[in-house]
Amino acid sequence: MVQDPFLGRVINEFEVIERLGRGGMATVYRARQQSVNRDVALKIIELHEDDQSEEFRRRFKQEAEVIASLEHIHILPIYSYGIADEDDVAYLAMRLLRGGSLNDILRHGAMEVARAVQLFGEFSRGLAHAHSKGVIHRDLKPSNILLDDNGHAYLTDFGLAKLTEGDSNLTKTGNVVGTPAYMSPEQLRGEVLDHRSDVYSAGVMLYHMLTGQAPFGGSSSDVVAVIYSHLEKMPEPPSTINPEVPPLLDAVVMRAMAKDPDERYDNIGDMAREAKAAVGLSVSTTSYPAVAPTLAQRRAHISSFKSFAGQSRNRLWGYLFVLVAIAIIGGALIALSNIEAPIPAPTVLAGEIGTAEDAIPTEEELANARRKLGSDGFIAYVACTQDSEYHARQIREMRDFATNYGFNFRVYDSEADEYNQLTQIERARTDGAIGLIICILNEELLSESLADAQQSGIPMVFFGDPPDKYGGVALSSRNVDYQMGRLVGEYAGEYINEHMDGQADAIILDFPDLEIIVERANGLEEGVLAVAPEVNIIGRYLGALRDNGYNTVQNLLDDGVEFNVILSINDAGAFGAVEALEEANIGPDEVRIFSVDAEQLARQYIQDDYYFVASLGLDASRRQGAQDAINAMAKLLGGGTIPEQIEQIVGAMVDKATLLSEAEAPTEAEAEATEAVTSDE
């Protein structure tokens, strides 16, 4: 047997441990990321001489950055990418999932219809997010849908075909980039593609999920026949193979697979919603079991026995009547005792501020919350955005906590647009959300909608601190946000005093639409001036999102504004600032950045002395916020008592010294081994 040459090899910071699978252009391994002591899925693309050109490097970096930027709950996150020093491989490091793939499920045949539609909806939301960013997948197929331990779907392998096409030897003459069994007619003809090509492939995927087979064959060696069918033929409706598929769902699949892109769904989200409606996925009314007919029958029996007893003067029959009546009445009382008590209304303690412990639900409250949700009810999270590592991770954590409690959980992405957020809240309510968790962008704009939700009795939990809590609970970090900014500002002031003689021209990347974030920016400004009073604050400008940070810094540079320090309310806006500085050929030694979030890319920049000096790590506070949100909603649904405000926690600064200390710290296994040796001694 030929030994795999990559096993045991260290590629940059990744130690290759075992091979997980191989595709046409890449091999996937389980690898250990040494800097953070975690296992990852490492996709390795072997390069040939022609692939090592500067053009390939530029194209690989550009495309990998686009893929890595697709932060969404149903898109497999990419942690790192690059070309190894030996120049013979390119690699992508991704989250390691252990639930297999959709392909593994389909090996056993067709899926249950409702489960197929639910899973389809999950990866369709990831695909819709990619389309909103102008990214086409181009290679949708079951093996590119991975599952976590809870069976949730993640879309992967974005852009791999595009990364390896062009002059690269990885695309041989005559090969079709993609998988013909799932490709659109225009892709097979080599035409220019748009997002509707993915809609066609998604239709093929749903067909396979519902029937257990691809519409024109998937494993057949007659590729020409498969391609011809995609170009010229329409498949039989899925219901001809699986009678459980309703006619409306047939129509959804067939429309998605129309040969003419103009006849397909223009939006993958519309397709997923119509698929859901076609199978009647709706919210439970959560009504209580009816018992009146049984009681009526028993009352009729009692009346019958009374009549019979009145006609008989025999004392024995009278005794018998009494005994039977007692038995029947006792049975009725038992039945009445089995009726579940109504779930009490929650009690929100107005004006009171509590801690995370005050939001922990009791077992009774959890049971009540599950009963309130029923089998189809769900909690909706109306997110501010999914475009940052922080928010995407927090959404995953919220989903994990909700799943652990047995709650259905859905995400509605506002995409950092306050008007879109209003739409998403109404969409969630129309879909039948039983409870709302909202990351507020503009409370004034939402006031009418939130007041209406309160009038309808929908419990609400807010990330933020609206003046009116609408009968719900706020996960408030107003004071904490100020403390966050203050901590970063003071750190920046100390750095400026030590390395810049106390002199600096600084800009602050703010987000004025969100009052609670303004408090963080206030902390940044007041913190740096408290420690380094001679710092010149040039101004506060729009940040928070990568595009905002890029545009702000580019405009300032175009206007001739000179600065050498950036204080940012989060990493995402700072990443955009870095892009603008790179384009302007302003080096990392000319501008120093201090930020909040300590995302993985920020940590890498800090370690490499690349613009970033330090960032406030929020792992613990982010996870605590996710848990508090689900806990608070459980108490509200379950009729518990909870303070109106749950205070959040502050993080800790992450700088180069911190990262070095983390890298040198023993792993959990090493610590256990050391402890064992010590105890033996």
XYZ file of C-alpha atoms in Angstrom, residues 8-670:
663
model
C 2.260 13.523 9.435
C 3.333 16.541 7.425
C 2.997 20.036 8.904
C 1.638 22.551 6.407
C 2.180 25.972 7.904
C 0.497 25.568 11.326
C -1.567 22.464 10.435
C -0.360 18.956 11.323
C -2.020 16.434 8.985
C -3.429 13.502 10.982
C -5.733 11.404 8.792
C -7.357 11.449 5.373
C -11.110 11.991 5.386
C -11.929 11.929 1.680
C -10.829 12.759 -1.805
C -12.499 14.622 -4.658
C -11.470 15.260 -8.213
C -9.178 18.192 -7.432
C -8.501 18.092 -3.706
C -8.074 15.819 -0.706
C -9.550 16.530 2.714
C -7.697 15.632 5.901
C -8.264 15.951 9.601
C -5.489 18.215 10.820
C -4.453 19.829 14.075
C -4.209 23.623 14.091
C -1.298 24.000 16.464
C -1.751 27.683 17.345
C -5.191 27.134 18.910
C -5.063 23.379 19.614
C -8.121 22.380 17.603
C -8.910 19.852 14.895
C -9.910 21.211 11.482
C -10.813 19.871 8.068
C -7.860 20.715 5.808
C -8.545 20.709 2.065
C -5.290 20.319 0.149
C -4.939 21.127 -3.556
C -1.744 19.791 -5.100
C -0.131 22.286 -7.456
C 1.858 21.831 -10.621
C 4.569 24.101 -11.957
C 2.143 26.262 -13.935
C -0.001 26.750 -10.812
C 2.817 28.452 -8.925
C 2.730 31.639 -10.987
C 2.049 34.999 -9.414
C -1.226 35.086 -11.354
C -2.411 31.880 -9.709
C -1.343 33.140 -6.288
C -3.247 36.379 -6.813
C -6.332 34.571 -8.043
C -6.215 32.012 -5.238
C -5.897 34.721 -2.571
C -8.695 36.781 -4.095
C -11.131 33.875 -4.387
C -10.256 32.393 -0.993
C -10.887 35.752 0.674
C -14.332 35.886 -0.920
C -15.168 32.373 0.277
C -13.832 33.036 3.779
C -15.962 36.184 4.027
C -19.197 34.193 3.648
C -20.060 34.100 7.347
C -23.447 32.415 7.729
C -24.932 29.889 10.113
C -25.418 27.383 7.251
C -22.099 27.942 5.453
C -19.087 25.949 6.624
C -16.663 28.526 8.065
C -13.122 28.803 6.698
C -10.513 29.519 9.362
C -7.422 29.954 7.208
C -6.067 29.543 3.688
C -2.810 29.920 1.802
C -0.071 28.352 -0.276
C 2.460 26.316 1.662
C 6.056 27.493 1.859
C 7.117 24.504 -0.203
C 4.916 25.911 -2.977
C 3.499 22.542 -3.920
C 0.081 22.821 -2.251
C -2.658 25.333 -1.675
C -4.898 24.739 1.321
C -8.150 25.773 2.973
C -8.686 25.089 6.702
C -12.337 24.705 7.694
C -14.493 23.762 10.657
C -14.450 19.990 11.184
C -17.957 18.468 11.132
C -18.603 14.887 12.192
C -22.192 14.305 11.063
C -21.352 13.082 7.565
C -22.873 14.540 4.420
C -26.204 14.636 2.631
C -24.684 12.121 0.237
C -24.359 9.646 3.136
C -28.074 10.037 3.890
C -29.123 9.594 0.258
C -27.231 6.310 -0.010
C -30.174 4.867 1.954
C -32.780 6.205 -0.477
C -35.363 8.963 -0.370
C -35.747 11.128 2.714
C -39.001 11.665 4.599
C -40.640 14.567 2.752
C -40.891 17.045 5.644
C -37.293 16.351 6.722
C -36.073 16.836 3.145
C -37.807 20.213 2.905
C -36.525 21.296 6.321
C -32.914 20.360 5.489
C -33.237 21.938 2.047
C -34.390 25.147 3.720
C -31.269 25.239 5.896
C -28.653 25.071 3.153
C -30.807 27.252 0.895
C -30.512 30.051 3.458
C -26.736 29.746 3.260
C -26.939 29.805 -0.537
C -29.203 32.865 -0.466
C -26.622 34.642 1.704
C -23.886 33.839 -0.818
C -26.037 35.072 -3.697
C -26.659 38.330 -1.827
C -22.871 38.815 -1.822
C -22.598 38.084 -5.543
C -21.101 34.606 -5.064
C -22.322 31.648 -7.142
C -21.625 28.170 -5.791
C -21.353 26.384 -9.197
C -20.962 22.874 -7.768
C -24.036 22.060 -5.670
C -24.270 18.333 -4.954
C -25.079 16.138 -1.923
C -21.431 15.645 -0.929
C -21.083 19.426 -0.567
C -23.776 19.552 2.135
C -22.178 18.585 5.446
C -23.988 17.896 8.719
C -23.118 18.574 12.331
C -23.836 16.230 15.231
C -27.387 17.606 15.489
C -28.157 17.040 11.812
C -28.020 20.695 10.751
C -26.824 21.425 7.216
C -23.745 23.409 6.156
C -22.928 24.391 2.596
C -19.286 23.935 1.613
C -16.863 23.990 -1.341
C -17.822 27.463 -2.536
C -15.810 28.574 -5.491
C -13.473 25.590 -5.633
C -14.153 25.149 -9.337
C -13.449 28.827 -9.939
C -10.278 28.663 -7.881
C -8.900 25.917 -10.072
C -10.005 26.962 -13.540
C -8.221 29.103 -16.088
C -4.615 28.338 -16.970
C -4.177 25.929 -14.074
C -3.315 22.341 -14.918
C -5.909 21.300 -12.380
C -8.562 21.766 -15.054
C -7.541 19.483 -17.883
C -8.700 20.065 -21.428
C -12.059 18.404 -22.028
C -13.055 18.185 -18.357
C -16.264 19.824 -17.167
C -15.779 21.857 -13.995
C -18.573 20.675 -11.728
C -20.714 17.540 -11.450
C -22.832 16.915 -14.585
C -25.639 15.127 -12.695
C -26.446 18.407 -10.872
C -25.398 21.075 -13.378
C -27.655 23.584 -15.146
C -28.011 23.568 -18.939
C -26.194 26.895 -19.282
C -23.307 25.630 -17.159
C -23.021 22.524 -19.324
C -22.947 24.755 -22.411
C -20.123 26.824 -20.904
C -22.156 30.037 -20.836
C -21.809 32.923 -18.403
C -23.595 31.990 -15.162
C -25.681 33.849 -12.626
C -27.363 32.759 -9.383
C -30.186 31.026 -11.274
C -27.770 28.293 -12.277
C -27.534 27.423 -8.580
C -31.349 27.469 -8.377
C -31.455 24.765 -11.078
C -28.875 22.676 -9.217
C -30.847 23.160 -5.998
C -33.921 21.814 -7.789
C -31.949 18.736 -8.823
C -30.786 18.335 -5.217
C -34.338 18.529 -3.839
C -35.486 16.034 -6.487
C -32.779 13.617 -5.300
C -33.710 14.122 -1.648
C -37.399 13.404 -2.333
C -36.931 10.417 -4.634
C -33.607 8.884 -3.640
C -32.163 9.372 -7.122
C -30.941 12.200 -9.318
C -33.438 13.024 -12.092
C -31.200 11.908 -14.950
C -28.901 9.493 -13.146
C -25.915 10.226 -10.960
C -23.635 7.211 -10.962
C -24.055 6.237 -14.597
C -20.914 6.180 -16.677
C -22.886 7.556 -19.644
C -22.064 11.183 -18.924
C -23.109 12.180 -22.445
C -26.634 10.872 -21.816
C -26.834 12.770 -18.530
C -25.686 16.012 -20.170
C -28.128 15.559 -23.063
C -31.018 15.042 -20.624
C -30.188 18.222 -18.719
C -30.039 20.158 -21.973
C -33.157 18.765 -23.642
C -35.456 16.795 -21.314
C -37.645 17.473 -18.289
C -37.676 14.720 -15.675
C -40.762 12.893 -14.440
C -42.281 14.700 -11.432
C -40.891 13.436 -8.108
C -44.323 12.100 -7.093
C -44.181 9.488 -9.865
C -41.306 7.916 -7.932
C -42.378 8.823 -4.395
C -46.199 9.073 -4.010
C -45.700 10.881 -0.667
C -44.581 14.007 -2.550
C -47.566 16.407 -2.828
C -48.407 18.006 -6.211
C -47.491 21.502 -4.983
C -43.987 20.302 -4.155
C -43.741 18.696 -7.601
C -44.448 22.139 -9.025
C -41.687 23.749 -6.929
C -39.078 21.245 -8.126
C -40.122 21.408 -11.773
C -40.089 25.212 -11.808
C -36.586 25.273 -10.324
C -35.432 22.874 -13.077
C -36.819 24.908 -15.986
C -34.384 24.942 -18.919
C -34.809 28.700 -19.371
C -33.319 30.600 -16.389
C -36.044 33.256 -16.738
C -38.676 30.626 -15.927
C -36.989 29.546 -12.671
C -37.212 31.123 -9.239
C -35.227 34.330 -9.232
C -34.494 33.870 -5.531
C -33.521 30.606 -3.819
C -35.249 31.868 -0.674
C -38.579 32.049 -2.534
C -38.109 28.456 -3.659
C -37.409 27.268 -0.104
C -40.451 29.113 1.271
C -42.764 27.654 -1.396
C -41.365 24.175 -0.725
C -42.215 24.596 2.943
C -45.720 25.829 2.157
C -46.225 22.925 -0.254
C -45.847 20.348 2.500
C -47.976 22.294 4.968
C -45.289 23.070 7.515
C -47.170 25.341 9.880
C -47.082 26.451 13.497
C -48.908 24.419 16.087
C -51.832 26.110 17.819
C -50.526 24.607 21.095
C -54.134 24.062 22.227
C -54.813 21.699 25.083
C -56.273 18.174 24.578
C -60.080 18.081 24.382
C -61.760 15.975 27.056
C -65.419 17.127 26.914
C -66.764 14.153 24.823
C -65.402 11.632 27.305
C -66.956 13.488 30.237
C -70.281 13.766 28.397
C -70.315 10.033 27.813
C -69.635 9.381 31.461
C -72.368 11.776 32.547
C -74.755 9.878 30.272
C -73.782 6.652 32.022
C -74.431 8.271 35.422
C -77.885 9.455 34.275
C -78.706 5.975 32.972
C -77.785 4.359 36.259
C -79.905 6.896 38.207
C -82.943 6.051 36.099
C -82.373 2.357 36.576
C -81.938 2.725 40.336
C -85.185 4.733 40.635
C -87.163 1.859 39.136
C -85.777 -0.719 41.552
C -86.648 -0.962 45.226
C -84.076 -3.643 45.790
C -81.514 -2.326 48.270
C -78.751 -4.397 46.607
C -79.281 -2.600 43.312
C -79.131 0.696 45.162
C -75.797 -0.211 46.655
C -74.588 -1.318 43.235
C -75.639 2.050 41.781
C -73.739 3.907 44.452
C -70.594 1.873 43.855
C -70.737 2.257 40.063
C -71.504 5.969 40.315
C -68.560 6.472 42.640
C -66.318 4.616 40.204
C -67.483 6.682 37.235
C -67.232 9.982 39.082
C -63.799 8.954 40.339
C -62.757 8.226 36.750
C -64.004 11.643 35.668
C -62.049 13.306 38.466
C -58.905 11.432 37.414
C -59.448 12.557 33.815
C -59.877 16.134 34.984
C -56.691 15.866 37.032
C -54.797 14.797 33.897
C -55.695 18.002 32.040
C -52.516 20.050 31.827
C -52.716 23.265 33.793
C -52.635 26.455 31.720
C -49.157 27.937 31.292
C -49.011 31.059 33.482
C -48.104 34.418 32.000
C -44.491 35.390 32.651
C -43.629 38.004 35.247
C -41.076 40.585 34.096
C -39.722 42.649 36.977
C -39.769 46.159 35.523
C -36.693 48.240 36.221
C -34.744 45.395 37.830
C -31.264 44.423 36.624
C -30.172 40.823 37.095
C -27.324 38.496 36.191
C -27.093 35.390 34.033
C -28.166 33.234 36.972
C -31.519 35.056 37.103
C -32.264 33.918 33.536
C -31.711 30.170 34.099
C -35.057 28.367 33.615
C -36.355 25.675 35.969
C -37.272 22.214 34.682
C -40.959 23.122 35.013
C -40.439 26.294 32.984
C -38.581 24.347 30.294
C -41.410 21.801 30.125
C -43.952 24.628 29.840
C -41.870 26.306 27.106
C -41.742 23.063 25.079
C -45.495 22.689 25.478
C -46.006 26.302 24.363
C -43.871 25.773 21.250
C -45.450 22.441 20.370
C -43.940 20.284 17.642
C -43.842 22.973 14.930
C -43.554 26.234 16.862
C -40.229 28.050 16.801
C -38.184 30.870 18.298
C -37.087 33.428 15.702
C -33.797 35.280 16.005
C -33.845 38.505 13.992
C -30.106 39.054 13.600
C -28.405 42.388 12.979
C -26.090 40.639 10.519
C -24.364 37.335 9.863
C -21.439 38.953 8.076
C -18.995 38.930 10.967
C -17.321 36.044 12.712
C -18.689 37.293 16.044
C -22.339 37.308 14.983
C -22.135 34.063 13.004
C -20.559 32.247 15.951
C -23.106 33.650 18.372
C -25.919 32.422 16.142
C -24.399 28.926 16.091
C -24.136 29.010 19.878
C -27.731 30.161 20.257
C -28.858 27.345 17.992
C -26.853 24.844 20.054
C -28.438 26.045 23.310
C -31.921 25.996 21.750
C -31.401 22.482 20.378
C -30.201 21.298 23.767
C -33.533 22.462 25.259
C -35.515 20.858 22.436
C -36.580 24.219 20.921
C -36.947 24.887 17.195
C -34.841 27.912 16.233
C -34.789 29.978 13.030
C -32.647 32.912 11.936
C -33.891 35.960 10.036
C -30.956 38.053 8.791
C -31.391 41.852 8.696
C -28.079 42.194 6.801
C -27.292 45.347 8.836
C -30.198 47.153 7.156
C -32.655 48.675 9.640
C -35.506 48.727 7.114
C -34.816 45.129 6.160
C -34.936 44.313 9.880
C -38.485 45.633 10.045
C -39.353 43.321 7.147
C -37.642 40.350 8.805
C -39.606 40.830 12.034
C -42.865 40.827 10.102
C -41.713 37.779 8.115
C -40.957 35.908 11.314
C -44.394 36.739 12.707
C -46.092 35.756 9.450
C -44.232 32.443 9.527
C -45.685 31.905 13.008
C -42.862 32.631 15.423
C -43.897 31.936 19.027
C -41.106 34.110 20.476
C -38.760 36.787 19.092
C -35.102 37.425 19.945
C -33.982 40.645 18.257
C -30.605 42.318 17.769
C -31.970 45.854 17.518
C -30.618 48.200 14.833
C -33.061 51.117 15.178
C -35.549 50.976 18.045
C -37.479 54.042 16.888
C -38.100 52.530 13.457
C -39.236 49.240 15.014
C -41.426 50.763 17.742
C -44.792 50.280 16.029
C -43.997 46.708 15.007
C -42.717 45.813 18.477
C -45.731 47.379 20.150
C -47.995 45.298 17.919
C -46.043 42.147 18.782
C -46.443 42.987 22.470
C -50.195 43.479 21.976
C -50.314 40.016 20.360
C -48.679 38.476 23.422
C -45.402 37.491 21.726
C -42.539 37.306 24.269
C -39.417 39.194 23.208
C -35.746 39.249 24.182
C -33.494 42.065 22.964
C -29.774 42.315 22.324
C -29.476 45.984 23.176
C -31.273 48.248 25.598
C -34.404 49.868 24.122
C -36.029 52.421 26.445
C -39.284 50.474 26.074
C -38.768 46.729 26.627
C -42.259 45.946 25.206
C -42.964 43.551 28.038
C -39.788 41.609 27.303
C -36.220 41.276 28.521
C -33.110 43.198 27.428
C -29.661 41.623 27.412
C -28.210 44.988 28.190
C -24.549 45.766 27.978
C -24.881 49.531 27.942
C -22.505 49.880 30.879
C -20.539 46.874 29.691
C -20.183 48.295 26.178
C -18.797 51.497 27.592
C -16.410 49.444 29.730
C -15.355 47.475 26.646
C -14.520 50.635 24.745
C -12.841 52.147 27.788
C -10.625 49.087 28.228
C -9.497 49.188 24.586
C -9.020 52.978 24.673
C -6.870 52.812 27.804
C -4.778 50.005 26.273
C -4.289 52.130 23.144
C -3.294 55.106 25.313
C -0.653 53.042 27.097
C 0.721 51.829 23.752
C 0.823 55.384 22.371
C 2.665 56.618 25.451
C 5.212 53.799 25.288
C 5.787 53.520 21.531
C 4.694 56.884 20.064
C 5.816 59.391 22.728
C 2.194 60.046 23.679
C 1.456 61.668 20.304
C -1.012 60.263 17.762
C -3.631 61.317 15.227
C -6.552 58.926 15.699
C -9.837 58.193 14.001
C -12.674 56.253 15.641
C -14.810 53.835 13.625
C -18.277 54.143 15.175
C -21.853 53.078 14.335
C -24.077 56.057 15.213
C -27.350 54.281 14.296
C -27.082 52.035 17.360
C -27.011 53.906 20.661
C -25.469 51.068 22.627
C -22.507 50.940 20.192
C -22.115 54.692 20.477
C -21.496 54.037 24.184
C -18.667 51.704 23.181
C -17.204 54.423 20.955
C -17.522 56.871 23.850
C -15.481 54.459 25.943
C -12.828 54.264 23.212
C -12.470 58.032 23.039
C -12.561 58.743 26.761
C -10.274 55.821 27.554
C -7.482 56.817 25.185
C -7.621 60.487 26.251
C -7.593 59.577 29.940
C -4.239 57.773 29.494
C -2.736 59.770 26.596
C -4.322 63.244 26.758
C -2.266 64.642 23.859
C -3.801 62.251 21.325
C -5.594 64.166 18.583
C -9.023 62.631 17.881
C -9.629 63.656 14.270
C -13.219 62.459 14.285
C -15.704 59.598 14.567
C -16.711 57.911 11.337
C -18.938 55.091 10.115
C -17.593 51.596 10.796
C -19.017 48.305 12.160
C -19.155 46.595 8.730
C -16.242 45.725 6.467
C -17.608 47.856 3.616
C -18.187 50.812 5.948
C -14.630 50.653 7.283
C -13.192 50.377 3.779
C -15.216 53.312 2.404
C -14.525 55.526 5.419
C -10.749 55.070 5.300
C -10.607 55.310 1.512
C -12.547 58.609 1.587
C -10.342 60.031 4.348
C -7.190 59.127 2.426
C -8.636 60.622 -0.777
C -9.313 63.831 1.162
C -5.705 63.956 2.377
C -6.538 63.269 6.042
C -3.495 61.881 7.854
C -3.817 59.533 10.833
C -1.691 56.833 12.421
C -4.114 55.186 14.884
C -7.525 53.596 14.337
C -9.832 52.834 17.266
C -12.631 50.569 16.046
C -15.817 49.433 17.797
C -15.337 45.979 16.193
C -12.997 43.927 14.015
C -15.258 43.861 10.950
C -14.976 47.593 10.324
C -11.235 47.445 11.033
C -10.788 44.693 8.413
C -12.272 47.040 5.816
C -9.879 49.761 6.978
C -6.953 47.381 6.433
C -8.065 46.751 2.843
C -8.170 50.469 2.129
C -4.724 50.981 3.695
C -3.290 48.113 1.638
C -4.655 49.595 -1.589
C -3.117 52.959 -0.681
C 0.271 51.301 -0.017
C 0.244 52.480 3.582
C 2.171 49.891 5.548
C 1.284 48.239 8.870
C 4.062 50.166 10.638
C 2.388 53.463 9.645
C -1.084 52.858 11.130
C -1.856 50.900 14.297
C -5.306 49.459 15.028
C -7.021 48.753 18.370
C -10.354 46.984 18.180
C -13.040 44.782 19.756
C -14.008 41.126 19.064
C -10.591 39.398 18.628
C -11.834 37.363 15.667
C -9.536 34.730 14.207
C -8.264 37.002 11.424
C -7.631 39.788 13.939
C -5.614 37.368 16.081
C -3.550 36.426 13.040
C -2.928 40.108 12.254
C -1.900 40.750 15.868
C 0.477 37.814 15.818
C 2.014 39.029 12.537
C 2.233 42.701 13.646
C -0.002 43.475 10.682
C -1.760 46.784 11.510
C -3.563 45.262 14.540
C -1.915 45.757 17.947
C -4.708 44.398 20.146
C -8.387 43.519 20.178
C -10.776 42.844 23.033
C -11.631 39.136 23.163
C -15.352 38.491 23.541
C -15.528 34.698 23.370
C -16.851 34.343 26.906
C -19.245 37.305 26.697
C -20.507 36.241 23.244
C -21.259 32.725 24.430
C -22.824 34.018 27.645
C -25.037 36.348 25.622
C -26.182 33.449 23.418
C -27.042 31.355 26.464
C -28.773 34.261 28.240
C -30.948 34.902 25.164
C -32.224 31.313 24.995
C -32.584 31.071 28.785
C -34.562 34.303 28.988
C -36.871 33.193 26.189
C -37.395 29.840 27.943
C -38.467 31.646 31.122
C -40.827 33.926 29.199
C -42.422 31.034 27.300
C -42.539 28.884 30.427
C -44.264 31.437 32.662
C -41.257 32.252 34.844
C -40.189 35.384 36.714
C -37.212 37.337 35.349
C -35.642 40.808 35.687
C -36.316 43.222 32.839
C -32.592 43.511 32.170
C -29.820 40.899 32.260
C -26.379 42.478 32.496
C -23.672 41.092 30.218
C -19.953 40.578 30.919
C -16.774 42.279 29.694
C -14.042 40.441 27.784
C -10.248 40.580 28.046
C -7.588 42.186 25.842
C -5.843 39.976 23.297
C -2.388 41.132 22.190
C 0.743 39.418 20.914
C 1.887 38.471 24.411
C -1.510 36.869 25.091
C -1.338 34.828 21.896
C 2.200 33.654 22.668
C 1.091 32.648 26.136
C -1.870 30.711 24.720
C 0.370 28.919 22.218
C 2.803 27.897 24.970
C 0.049 26.728 27.333
C -0.221 22.928 27.623
C -3.131 21.197 25.931
C -5.835 19.609 28.063
C -4.306 16.170 27.460
C -0.847 17.422 28.427
